[in-house]
Amino acid sequence: MHLSGKIGIIGGSGFYNIEGIKSVKEIKVKTPFGDPSSEYVTGMLEGAEVVFLARHDKGHRILPSEINYRANIYGMKKLGVERIISVSACGSLKEDLKPLDIVVPSQFVDRTNSGRDMTFFGNGIVAHIQFADPVCPHLSKELYDAGIKAGASMHLGGTYVNMEGPQFSTKAESRLYRSWGMDIIGMTNLAEAKLAREAEMCYATLACITDYDCWHMDQAVESVSVEMIIQNLLKNVDVSKKIVKSVLPKLSKGKDCSCEHALKDSIITRPDVIPAKVKKDLELIIGKYIK
Ligand SMILES: [Zn+2]
């Protein structure tokens, strides 16, 4: 059992800040991959050291395809984060996953257009991490338990389809994903999960359902699809903030998972042929394996 480091919180749509952080500091972080979405907000929350980042920036000005996922995750690592709680809005692809329910997904399927950078490797260094189980099981269970205690309708496990966006699905796409047995749909989490794993950080998601994508008959009623989605989004943000606050004291007890060793034996490249600049840029991530 490893004692706890800092907890990162990435807030999605509607979740641009978290109230109650003590000794607040805003920190601008430079990374070899460019600028993160925003300044990081650090401080103490419920007895834990936290680092908060608004995924789309505070004024929601960055598209899912435009987010610099590498910079966001690298910045978290640089600030000493060991575990990341991601909070995201999503659509439901199943009748029993209702708006306002929260899913802690266990799997992802990639439906992006491969335009976004989802790895720290390349440019002379090759690594292949295990990604069969793409989220931290320990952090996921803690989030689920905290959600139940907060009175939310929680679902542990399920598959998150990561679409490109920014447009929502067509009905044909939505029905296709349902026929594949997918559970929820969103635009951002897969890249974060991949990069967090490469950087040996725990990652888990509170995927908060705002609507039934477009396959559902109710969704065809316009009043349901616009006003209600926004109302649901705001309600979800309130509940997810409660869950985050209530899980933090639990996480101070430490973690019991293998995320922090994810890169061990995964770097294939012979160390002496890795370019010096790559070694320097990635030292934070590969330094314990490559000298
Ligand atoms: Zn973990």
mmCIF file with all atom_site columns, C-alpha atoms in Angstrom, residues 150 237-247:
data_model
loop_
_atom_site.group_PDB
_atom_site.id
_atom_site.type_symbol
_atom_site.label_atom_id
_atom_site.label_alt_id
_atom_site.label_comp_id
_atom_site.label_asym_id
_atom_site.label_entity_id
_atom_site.label_seq_id
_atom_site.pdbx_PDB_ins_code
_atom_site.Cartn_x
_atom_site.Cartn_y
_atom_site.Cartn_z
_atom_site.occupancy
_atom_site.B_iso_or_equiv
_atom_site.pdbx_formal_charge
_atom_site.auth_seq_id
_atom_site.auth_comp_id
_atom_site.auth_asym_id
_atom_site.auth_atom_id
_atom_site.pdbx_PDB_model_num
ATOM 1  C CA . ALA A 1 150 ? -24.043 10.871 -1.819  1.00 0.00 ? 150 ALA A CA 1
ATOM 2  C CA . VAL A 1 237 ? -22.168 19.160 -11.676 1.00 0.00 ? 237 VAL A CA 1
ATOM 3  C CA . ASP A 1 238 ? -23.580 19.759 -8.164  1.00 0.00 ? 238 ASP A CA 1
ATOM 4  C CA . VAL A 1 239 ? -23.743 16.051 -7.397  1.00 0.00 ? 239 VAL A CA 1
ATOM 5  C CA . SER A 1 240 ? -20.318 15.287 -8.850  1.00 0.00 ? 240 SER A CA 1
ATOM 6  C CA . LYS A 1 241 ? -18.740 18.055 -6.733  1.00 0.00 ? 241 LYS A CA 1
ATOM 7  C CA . LYS A 1 242 ? -20.302 16.428 -3.642  1.00 0.00 ? 242 LYS A CA 1
ATOM 8  C CA . ILE A 1 243 ? -18.932 13.038 -4.681  1.00 0.00 ? 243 ILE A CA 1
ATOM 9  C CA . VAL A 1 244 ? -15.445 14.417 -5.316  1.00 0.00 ? 244 VAL A CA 1
ATOM 10 C CA . LYS A 1 245 ? -15.390 16.105 -1.907  1.00 0.00 ? 245 LYS A CA 1
ATOM 11 C CA . SER A 1 246 ? -16.590 12.997 -0.104  1.00 0.00 ? 246 SER A CA 1
ATOM 12 C CA . VAL A 1 247 ? -14.100 10.668 -1.811  1.00 0.00 ? 247 VAL A CA 1
#
